């Protein structure tokens, strides 16, 4: 009897990629279903009623949730091929420890890098690099965390590597400069077909994050912070839009809207470019080279078109950057 | 140093034609490559691997894709005869309205040619609401760009395509003088502009294109 395997996922999720990677390592065929996280399918809600999150693996009708739990399940059911966890209990415990460490630290710290600025971002970057350095130490001289072959910790961590470009761009730093051995390890992993076919294009991920920043007006708040501008922040209730919002954005009636000396500017990327042009003497936000500007605009537009911004809700398991208290 | 500028486009695409307008306004020499969209050239796929679409501008070997992104690039690279205002606020407004053309007018225009009967009528009404919005934005100005053609006027070339389609498919008149006195006059000015008129698809061929593609839809007169 053939196994029926369905994976409910959302493409930028590094957690979903772990499952894809594990399935690829085991050479398993499965049906891949993309979820719209703002309009979750009945199947997702039925299969993961507790968290309502992706990834969810459905094996012969039975759901398994939480990416590391799914990877372990896959490893135990299809145990004859490419084992991911060691057989020795102590080593298994170590592998689980480090995979859990990745879970606890990397996602949240990475989030700080792309969604904050100033001191909070600097702290995020510093702690992020410290984590990677610790992991680098754990890797040691081994080709993979799993030893001679990729293992559980490799699967848990390598999927973050396609987010590195985004982190580097938003955080303005180089992960390779800080952790060369770890980056060498990511490249080694990428030589494997199972890894390269499961990870997403870093530029696509970067565009997705740009879209998320845009979607939540973060881009505008970050632009204002970057320029050191004081402003009054007004939170809108989108089910009960203020007369001011309707007056200032009569065409679309949407946020964000920047009001500068009484004049409204709408559409977040247009606002960011406006801010950059008015306060052009400090901290340029867009590159000065026209070609690079065109590239930046291209990727922002890409995210717009693909509608990924609508799925941003998933990634806000922790809070958005706080609205500024000063005005 | 010789400048090499190539434009990959198609004769019937408003997005492609926008780039021609901008390049001609700036007096930039370029090589035009007509693409066959059912058989895209390896060059196009190489220069726009993400969307595999036209237009693509290739400047000294470096590709730029997405028409509004290309227009901004052209304006920043060849700074004479600017198409965007210099004032940041005016520029923001220009970007806003150009985006409006793409986000609102274009989807409605594409819907109009494929829909029929009541649905088509509803889309036409929607378009007229949009045109009303544009009319109140234009106000007393000669062009959206002021005294001469600008970013928004170039982006508004979608209207040309809409009206040719309207004629080809025998639809009711959309941009009537009585409903849109200001916009109607602007439109005449736009299509009479020396540069702009060089960059619209040849009329008979364009009418034929719509008739062949979308013809025999029930016309609402």
Coordinates of C-alpha atoms in Angstrom, one line a residue:
Chain A
X1 CA 0.0 0.0 0.0
X2 CA 1.5 3.3 -1.0
X3 CA 2.0 6.0 1.6
X4 CA 0.0 9.2 1.3
X5 CA 2.0 12.1 2.4
X6 CA 0.8 15.7 2.3
X7 CA 2.8 18.7 3.5
X8 CA 1.0 21.9 4.4
X9 CA 3.5 24.7 4.2
X10 CA 4.2 28.4 3.3
X11 CA 7.2 28.8 1.1
X12 CA 9.4 31.3 3.0
X13 CA 9.1 29.3 6.2
X14 CA 12.5 27.9 7.3
X15 CA 10.5 25.5 9.4
X16 CA 8.6 24.1 6.5
X17 CA 11.9 23.8 4.6
X18 CA 13.2 21.5 7.3
X19 CA 10.4 19.1 6.5
X20 CA 11.0 19.3 2.8
X21 CA 14.6 18.6 3.3
X22 CA 13.9 15.6 5.5
X23 CA 11.5 14.2 2.9
X24 CA 14.1 14.8 0.2
X25 CA 16.7 13.0 2.2
X26 CA 14.5 10.0 2.5
X27 CA 13.6 10.1 -1.2
X28 CA 9.9 10.4 -0.4
X29 CA 7.2 11.5 -2.8
X30 CA 4.5 13.8 -1.3
X31 CA 1.9 16.4 -2.2
X32 CA 2.9 19.9 -1.4
X33 CA 0.2 22.4 -0.5
X34 CA 0.8 26.1 -0.1
X35 CA -1.3 27.7 2.6
X36 CA -2.6 31.2 2.5
X37 CA -2.0 32.2 6.1
X38 CA -4.6 34.9 6.1
X39 CA -7.1 32.5 4.8
X40 CA -6.1 29.2 6.4
X41 CA -7.6 26.1 4.7
X42 CA -10.1 24.0 6.6
X43 CA -7.6 21.2 6.3
X44 CA -4.9 23.1 8.2
X45 CA -7.4 24.2 10.9
X46 CA -8.5 20.6 11.2
X47 CA -5.0 19.1 11.2
X48 CA -3.4 21.6 13.6
X49 CA -6.3 22.9 15.8
X50 CA -3.9 23.7 18.6
X51 CA -1.5 26.1 16.9
X52 CA -3.1 26.5 13.4
X53 CA 0.4 26.8 12.0
X54 CA 2.5 25.3 9.3
X55 CA 4.3 23.1 8.6
X56 CA 1.9 20.1 9.1
X57 CA 2.7 16.7 7.7
X58 CA -0.3 14.5 7.0
X59 CA 0.8 10.9 6.7
X60 CA -2.0 8.5 5.6
X61 CA -4.5 11.0 7.0
X62 CA -2.8 11.5 10.4
X63 CA -1.3 14.9 11.2
X64 CA 2.1 15.7 12.8
X65 CA 2.9 19.2 13.8
X66 CA 6.0 21.2 14.9
X67 CA 8.8 21.0 12.4
X68 CA 11.4 19.2 14.5
X69 CA 8.8 16.7 15.7
X70 CA 7.9 16.1 12.1
X71 CA 11.6 15.5 11.1
X72 CA 12.0 13.0 13.9
X73 CA 8.8 11.3 12.9
X74 CA 10.0 11.0 9.3
X75 CA 13.4 9.7 10.5
X76 CA 11.7 7.0 12.6
X77 CA 9.2 5.8 10.1
X78 CA 11.6 5.7 7.2
X79 CA 14.5 4.5 9.3
X80 CA 16.2 2.5 6.7
X81 CA 17.4 5.3 4.5
X82 CA 19.7 8.3 5.4
X83 CA 19.2 8.3 9.2
X84 CA 19.2 11.8 10.5
X85 CA 19.5 11.2 14.2
X86 CA 22.4 9.1 15.7
X87 CA 21.5 5.7 17.1
X88 CA 23.3 6.3 20.4
X89 CA 20.9 7.8 23.0
X90 CA 23.4 10.3 24.4
X91 CA 24.2 11.6 21.0
X92 CA 20.6 11.8 20.1
X93 CA 20.1 13.9 23.2
X94 CA 22.9 16.2 22.1
X95 CA 21.4 16.5 18.6
X96 CA 18.0 17.4 20.0
X97 CA 19.6 19.9 22.4
X98 CA 21.2 21.8 19.5
X99 CA 18.2 21.7 17.3
X100 CA 16.1 23.1 20.1
X101 CA 18.8 25.8 20.6
X102 CA 18.4 26.8 17.0
X103 CA 14.6 26.9 17.5
X104 CA 14.8 29.0 20.7
X105 CA 17.3 31.6 19.5
X106 CA 17.8 32.0 15.8
X107 CA 14.3 32.9 14.6
X108 CA 13.6 35.6 17.2
X109 CA 17.0 37.1 16.9
X110 CA 16.8 37.1 13.2
X111 CA 13.5 38.8 13.5
X112 CA 15.0 41.6 15.4
X113 CA 17.5 42.2 12.7
X114 CA 14.9 42.8 10.0
X115 CA 12.2 44.5 12.0
X116 CA 14.1 46.9 14.2
X117 CA 16.7 49.6 14.0
X118 CA 19.1 51.4 16.2
X119 CA 20.1 49.9 19.5
X120 CA 17.6 47.1 19.4
X121 CA 18.9 46.0 16.0
X122 CA 22.5 46.2 17.1
X123 CA 21.7 44.0 20.1
X124 CA 19.9 41.5 17.9
X125 CA 22.8 41.3 15.5
X126 CA 25.3 40.8 18.3
X127 CA 23.3 38.1 19.9
X128 CA 22.6 36.5 16.5
X129 CA 26.3 36.3 15.7
X130 CA 27.0 34.9 19.2
X131 CA 24.6 32.1 18.6
X132 CA 26.1 31.3 15.2
X133 CA 29.6 31.3 16.8
X134 CA 28.4 28.9 19.4
X135 CA 27.0 26.6 16.7
X136 CA 30.2 27.0 14.8
X137 CA 32.1 25.8 17.9
X138 CA 29.7 22.8 18.1
X139 CA 30.4 22.0 14.4
X140 CA 34.2 22.0 15.1
X141 CA 36.2 20.3 12.4
X142 CA 33.4 18.0 11.3
X143 CA 32.1 18.4 7.8
X144 CA 28.5 18.3 9.1
X145 CA 26.9 18.6 12.6
X146 CA 25.8 15.0 11.9
X147 CA 29.5 13.9 11.3
X148 CA 30.3 12.6 7.9
X149 CA 26.7 13.0 6.7
X150 CA 24.1 15.5 7.3
X151 CA 22.0 15.0 10.4
X152 CA 19.3 16.4 12.6
X153 CA 21.1 19.6 13.6
X154 CA 22.1 20.2 10.0
X155 CA 18.5 20.0 8.9
X156 CA 17.4 22.2 11.8
X157 CA 19.9 24.9 11.0
X158 CA 20.7 25.0 7.3
X159 CA 17.2 26.2 6.3
X160 CA 18.0 29.5 8.0
X161 CA 20.9 30.0 5.6
X162 CA 18.6 31.2 2.8
X163 CA 17.5 34.0 5.2
X164 CA 21.1 35.1 5.8
X165 CA 21.2 37.4 2.7
X166 CA 18.1 39.2 4.0
X167 CA 19.5 39.5 7.5
X168 CA 22.8 40.8 6.1
X169 CA 21.1 43.4 3.9
X170 CA 18.7 44.7 6.6
X171 CA 21.4 44.5 9.3
X172 CA 24.2 45.8 7.2
X173 CA 26.7 43.2 8.2
X174 CA 28.4 40.1 6.8
X175 CA 27.7 36.7 8.4
X176 CA 30.5 35.2 6.4
X177 CA 33.0 37.7 7.9
X178 CA 31.9 36.8 11.4
X179 CA 31.4 33.1 11.0
X180 CA 33.4 31.8 8.0
X181 CA 33.3 28.2 9.1
X182 CA 29.6 28.2 9.4
X183 CA 29.1 29.7 6.0
X184 CA 31.5 27.2 4.6
X185 CA 29.3 24.5 6.1
X186 CA 26.2 26.0 4.5
X187 CA 27.9 25.9 1.1
X188 CA 28.9 22.3 1.7
X189 CA 25.3 21.5 2.5
X190 CA 24.0 23.2 -0.6
X191 CA 26.1 20.9 -2.7
X192 CA 23.6 18.2 -1.8
X193 CA 20.6 18.0 -4.1
X194 CA 18.2 17.4 -1.2
X195 CA 19.3 20.7 0.4
X196 CA 19.5 22.9 -2.7
X197 CA 16.1 21.7 -3.8
X198 CA 14.5 22.4 -0.4
X199 CA 15.8 25.9 0.3
X200 CA 14.4 29.0 -1.2
X201 CA 16.3 31.7 -3.3
X202 CA 17.8 34.2 -0.8
X203 CA 16.7 37.1 -3.0
X204 CA 13.2 35.9 -3.0
X205 CA 13.2 35.6 0.8
X206 CA 14.6 39.1 1.0
X207 CA 11.9 40.5 -1.2
X208 CA 9.3 38.7 1.0
X209 CA 10.7 40.4 4.1
X210 CA 10.7 43.7 2.4
X211 CA 7.0 43.1 1.7
X212 CA 6.3 42.2 5.3
X213 CA 8.0 45.4 6.5
X214 CA 5.9 47.3 4.0
X215 CA 2.7 45.5 4.9
X216 CA 2.9 46.5 8.5
X217 CA 4.1 50.0 7.8
X218 CA 7.4 49.0 9.5
X219 CA 9.3 50.3 6.5
X220 CA 8.0 53.8 7.1
X221 CA 8.7 53.7 10.9
X222 CA 12.2 52.4 10.3
X223 CA 12.8 55.0 7.6
X224 CA 11.8 57.8 10.1
X225 CA 13.9 56.2 12.8
X226 CA 16.9 56.0 10.5
X227 CA 16.6 59.7 9.7
X228 CA 16.3 60.5 13.4
X229 CA 12.9 62.2 12.9
X230 CA 10.4 62.8 15.6
X231 CA 6.9 62.1 14.7
X232 CA 3.5 61.5 16.1
X233 CA 2.2 58.0 15.7
X234 CA -1.5 57.3 15.3
X235 CA -2.7 53.8 15.5
X236 CA -5.7 53.2 13.3
X237 CA -8.6 50.8 13.9
X238 CA -9.0 49.4 10.5
X239 CA -12.5 48.3 11.2
X240 CA -13.4 51.9 12.2
X241 CA -11.2 54.2 10.2
X242 CA -10.7 57.7 11.4
X243 CA -12.0 60.8 9.5
X244 CA -8.4 61.9 9.3
X245 CA -7.4 58.7 7.5
X246 CA -10.3 58.9 5.1
X247 CA -9.6 62.6 4.4
X248 CA -5.8 62.0 3.9
X249 CA -6.2 58.8 1.8
X250 CA -9.5 59.1 0.1
X251 CA -8.4 57.0 -2.9
X252 CA -7.4 53.8 -1.1
X253 CA -8.4 54.5 2.6
X254 CA -5.4 52.5 3.7
X255 CA -2.5 52.8 6.1
X256 CA 0.3 53.8 6.2
X257 CA -0.2 57.5 5.5
X258 CA 2.5 60.0 6.3
X259 CA 1.3 63.6 6.9
X260 CA 4.1 66.1 6.6
X261 CA 3.2 69.6 7.4
X262 CA -0.4 68.8 6.7
X263 CA 0.3 67.2 3.3
X264 CA -0.4 63.4 3.0
X265 CA 1.7 60.9 1.2
X266 CA 0.4 57.3 0.8
X267 CA 1.8 53.9 -0.3
X268 CA 4.6 52.8 2.0
X269 CA 7.4 52.6 -0.6
X270 CA 6.5 55.9 -2.0
X271 CA 6.6 57.3 1.5
X272 CA 10.0 55.8 2.2
X273 CA 11.4 57.3 -1.0
X274 CA 9.8 60.7 -0.1
X275 CA 11.4 60.6 3.3
X276 CA 14.7 59.7 1.7
X277 CA 14.5 62.6 -0.7
X278 CA 13.4 65.3 1.8
X279 CA 15.9 64.4 4.4
X280 CA 18.6 63.5 2.0
X281 CA 21.5 64.6 4.0
X282 CA 21.3 61.9 6.6
X283 CA 21.5 58.1 6.4
X284 CA 20.4 57.4 2.8
X285 CA 17.9 54.6 2.6
X286 CA 18.1 53.9 -1.1
X287 CA 21.4 53.3 -2.8
X288 CA 22.7 56.3 -4.7
X289 CA 23.5 54.3 -7.8
X290 CA 20.5 54.4 -10.2
X291 CA 21.0 50.7 -11.2
X292 CA 21.0 49.6 -7.6
X293 CA 18.0 51.7 -6.9
X294 CA 16.2 50.0 -9.8
X295 CA 17.1 46.6 -8.4
X296 CA 15.7 47.6 -5.0
X297 CA 12.5 48.9 -6.5
X298 CA 12.2 45.8 -8.7
X299 CA 12.3 43.4 -5.7
X300 CA 9.8 45.5 -3.7
X301 CA 7.5 45.4 -6.7
X302 CA 8.0 41.7 -6.9
X303 CA 6.7 41.1 -3.5
X304 CA 3.7 43.4 -4.2
X305 CA 2.8 41.4 -7.2
X306 CA 3.1 38.0 -5.7
X307 CA 0.8 39.0 -2.9
X308 CA 3.1 37.5 -0.3
X309 CA 2.5 40.5 2.0
X310 CA -0.9 39.0 2.7
X311 CA 0.7 36.1 4.4
X312 CA 2.8 38.1 6.7
X313 CA 0.7 37.4 9.7
X314 CA 2.5 34.0 10.2
X315 CA 5.8 35.6 11.0
X316 CA 4.5 37.8 13.8
X317 CA 4.7 35.3 16.6
X318 CA 6.4 37.9 18.5
X319 CA 5.5 41.5 18.7
X320 CA 6.0 44.1 16.0
X321 CA 8.4 46.9 16.7
X322 CA 6.8 49.1 19.3
X323 CA 5.4 52.4 18.2
X324 CA 7.7 55.2 19.4
X325 CA 6.8 56.8 22.7
X326 CA 8.3 60.2 21.8
X327 CA 6.7 62.6 19.5
Chain B
X1 CA 32.4 55.6 -24.3
X2 CA 29.5 54.3 -26.4
X3 CA 26.3 53.8 -24.6
X4 CA 24.5 50.6 -25.4
X5 CA 20.8 50.7 -24.7
X6 CA 18.4 47.8 -25.7
X7 CA 14.7 47.5 -25.2
X8 CA 13.0 44.2 -25.3
X9 CA 9.3 44.8 -25.9
X10 CA 6.2 44.0 -27.8
X11 CA 4.3 46.3 -30.1
X12 CA 1.0 45.9 -28.4
X13 CA 2.1 46.2 -24.8
X14 CA 1.4 49.6 -23.1
X15 CA 4.2 48.8 -20.6
X16 CA 6.7 48.4 -23.4
X17 CA 5.5 51.5 -25.2
X18 CA 6.0 53.5 -22.0
X19 CA 9.7 52.9 -22.1
X20 CA 9.8 54.0 -25.8
X21 CA 8.2 57.3 -24.8
X22 CA 10.7 57.9 -22.0
X23 CA 13.7 57.1 -24.1
X24 CA 12.5 59.3 -27.0
X25 CA 11.7 62.2 -24.7
X26 CA 15.3 62.0 -23.5
X27 CA 16.7 61.5 -27.0
X28 CA 18.4 58.2 -26.0
X29 CA 19.3 56.0 -28.9
X30 CA 18.3 52.4 -28.4
X31 CA 18.0 49.1 -30.1
X32 CA 14.5 47.7 -30.0
X33 CA 14.0 44.0 -30.0
X34 CA 10.5 42.7 -30.6
X35 CA 9.7 39.7 -28.6
X36 CA 7.4 36.9 -29.5
X37 CA 5.7 36.1 -26.2
X38 CA 4.8 32.6 -27.2
X39 CA 8.5 31.9 -28.0
X40 CA 10.5 34.1 -25.7
X41 CA 14.1 34.6 -26.7
X42 CA 17.0 33.2 -24.6
X43 CA 18.1 36.8 -24.2
X44 CA 14.8 37.8 -22.6
X45 CA 14.8 34.8 -20.3
X46 CA 18.4 35.6 -19.3
X47 CA 17.7 39.3 -18.6
X48 CA 14.5 38.8 -16.7
X49 CA 14.6 35.4 -15.2
X50 CA 12.3 36.3 -12.4
X51 CA 9.2 37.4 -14.4
X52 CA 10.3 36.4 -17.9
X53 CA 8.3 39.4 -19.2
X54 CA 8.7 42.5 -21.3
X55 CA 9.7 45.3 -21.1
X56 CA 13.3 44.9 -20.1
X57 CA 15.8 47.7 -20.6
X58 CA 19.4 46.6 -20.9
X59 CA 21.8 49.4 -20.3
X60 CA 25.5 48.6 -21.0
X61 CA 24.6 44.9 -20.4
X62 CA 22.8 45.4 -17.2
X63 CA 19.1 44.6 -17.2
X64 CA 16.3 46.5 -15.5
X65 CA 12.7 45.1 -15.4
X66 CA 9.2 46.4 -14.5
X67 CA 8.1 49.4 -16.5
X68 CA 7.7 51.9 -13.7
X69 CA 11.1 50.9 -12.2
X70 CA 12.6 51.3 -15.7
X71 CA 11.1 54.8 -16.1
X72 CA 12.6 55.9 -12.8
X73 CA 16.0 54.4 -13.8
X74 CA 15.8 56.3 -17.2
X75 CA 15.0 59.5 -15.4
X76 CA 17.9 59.1 -13.0
X77 CA 20.4 58.1 -15.6
X78 CA 19.6 60.7 -18.3
X79 CA 18.8 63.7 -16.2
X80 CA 17.7 66.2 -19.0
X81 CA 14.0 66.5 -19.8
X82 CA 13.0 65.1 -16.5
X83 CA 9.8 63.1 -16.4
X84 CA 9.5 63.1 -12.6
X85 CA 9.2 66.4 -10.6
X86 CA 12.2 67.4 -8.4
X87 CA 10.1 68.4 -5.4
X88 CA 9.9 65.3 -3.2
X89 CA 6.2 65.8 -2.5
X90 CA 5.3 66.2 -6.1
X91 CA 7.4 63.2 -6.9
X92 CA 5.6 61.2 -4.3
X93 CA 2.3 62.2 -5.8
X94 CA 3.5 61.2 -9.3
X95 CA 4.6 57.8 -8.0
X96 CA 1.2 57.4 -6.3
X97 CA -0.8 58.1 -9.4
X98 CA 1.4 56.0 -11.7
X99 CA 0.9 53.1 -9.3
X100 CA -2.8 53.8 -9.4
X101 CA -2.8 53.2 -13.2
X102 CA -1.1 49.8 -12.8
X103 CA -3.0 48.7 -9.6
X104 CA -6.5 49.9 -10.6
X105 CA -6.9 50.9 -14.2
X106 CA -5.0 48.0 -15.8
X107 CA -6.7 45.1 -14.1
X108 CA -10.1 46.7 -14.9
X109 CA -9.1 47.2 -18.5
X110 CA -8.0 43.6 -18.9
X111 CA -11.3 42.5 -17.3
X112 CA -13.4 44.6 -19.7
X113 CA -12.2 42.8 -22.8
X114 CA -12.9 39.4 -21.5
X115 CA -16.2 40.0 -19.8
X116 CA -19.6 40.1 -21.3
X117 CA -23.1 41.4 -20.8
X118 CA -23.9 42.6 -17.2
X119 CA -20.4 41.8 -15.9
X120 CA -18.8 43.9 -18.6
X121 CA -21.2 46.8 -17.9
X122 CA -20.2 46.7 -14.2
X123 CA -16.5 46.8 -15.1
X124 CA -17.0 49.8 -17.4
X125 CA -18.8 51.5 -14.5
X126 CA -15.8 50.7 -12.3
X127 CA -13.4 52.2 -14.9
X128 CA -15.5 55.3 -15.1
X129 CA -15.3 55.7 -11.3
X130 CA -11.5 55.5 -11.7
X131 CA -11.5 58.0 -14.5
X132 CA -13.5 60.3 -12.3
X133 CA -10.8 60.0 -9.6
X134 CA -8.2 60.8 -12.2
X135 CA -10.2 63.8 -13.5
X136 CA -10.3 65.4 -10.1
X137 CA -6.6 64.8 -9.7
X138 CA -5.8 66.4 -13.1
X139 CA -7.8 69.6 -12.3
X140 CA -6.5 72.6 -14.3
X141 CA -3.2 71.1 -15.4
X142 CA -2.4 70.6 -19.0
X143 CA -0.8 67.2 -18.2
X144 CA -0.5 65.3 -15.0
X145 CA 3.1 66.3 -15.2
X146 CA 2.2 70.0 -15.5
X147 CA 3.2 71.9 -18.6
X148 CA 4.6 68.9 -20.4
X149 CA 4.2 65.1 -20.3
X150 CA 5.4 63.4 -17.2
X151 CA 5.6 60.2 -15.4
X152 CA 1.9 59.8 -14.7
X153 CA 0.9 60.8 -18.3
X154 CA 3.3 58.1 -19.6
X155 CA 1.8 55.5 -17.2
X156 CA -1.6 56.6 -18.3
X157 CA -1.0 55.2 -21.7
X158 CA -3.1 52.3 -20.6
X159 CA -6.1 54.5 -21.4
X160 CA -5.1 54.5 -25.1
X161 CA -5.2 50.7 -25.1
X162 CA -8.5 50.8 -23.3
X163 CA -10.1 53.1 -25.8
X164 CA -8.8 51.2 -28.8
X165 CA -10.2 48.0 -27.3
X166 CA -13.5 49.8 -26.8
X167 CA -13.7 50.8 -30.4
X168 CA -12.6 47.4 -31.7
X169 CA -15.2 45.5 -29.6
X170 CA -18.0 48.0 -30.3
X171 CA -18.4 48.9 -26.6
X172 CA -20.2 51.9 -25.3
X173 CA -18.1 55.1 -25.1
X174 CA -16.1 55.1 -21.9
X175 CA -14.3 58.5 -21.8
X176 CA -17.1 60.7 -22.9
X177 CA -16.7 64.4 -23.1
X178 CA -19.8 65.1 -21.1
X179 CA -18.8 62.9 -18.2
X180 CA -15.2 63.8 -18.2
X181 CA -14.7 67.2 -19.8
X182 CA -11.2 67.7 -18.3
X183 CA -9.9 64.3 -18.9
X184 CA -11.3 64.1 -22.4
X185 CA -9.3 67.3 -23.3
X186 CA -6.2 65.9 -21.6
X187 CA -6.5 62.7 -23.6
X188 CA -6.6 64.6 -26.9
X189 CA -3.5 66.5 -25.8
X190 CA -1.8 63.3 -24.9
X191 CA -2.4 61.5 -28.2
X192 CA -1.4 64.6 -30.1
X193 CA 1.9 65.0 -28.3
X194 CA 4.7 64.7 -30.8
X195 CA 6.7 62.1 -28.9
X196 CA 3.8 60.2 -27.4
X197 CA 2.0 59.6 -30.7
X198 CA 5.1 57.9 -32.1
X199 CA 4.9 55.4 -29.4
X200 CA 1.4 54.0 -29.7
X201 CA 0.6 50.8 -31.7
X202 CA -0.4 51.5 -35.3
X203 CA -4.1 52.0 -35.1
X204 CA -5.5 49.6 -37.7
X205 CA -3.2 46.8 -36.6
X206 CA -4.2 47.5 -32.9
X207 CA -7.9 47.4 -33.7
X208 CA -7.3 44.1 -35.5
X209 CA -5.5 42.8 -32.6
X210 CA -8.4 43.3 -30.2
X211 CA -11.0 42.1 -32.7
X212 CA -9.0 38.9 -33.3
X213 CA -8.3 38.2 -29.6
X214 CA -11.5 39.3 -27.9
X215 CA -13.9 39.9 -30.7
X216 CA -17.4 38.5 -30.9
X217 CA -18.1 39.4 -27.3
X218 CA -21.6 40.9 -26.9
X219 CA -21.2 44.6 -27.2
X220 CA -23.0 46.9 -24.7
X221 CA -24.1 50.0 -26.6

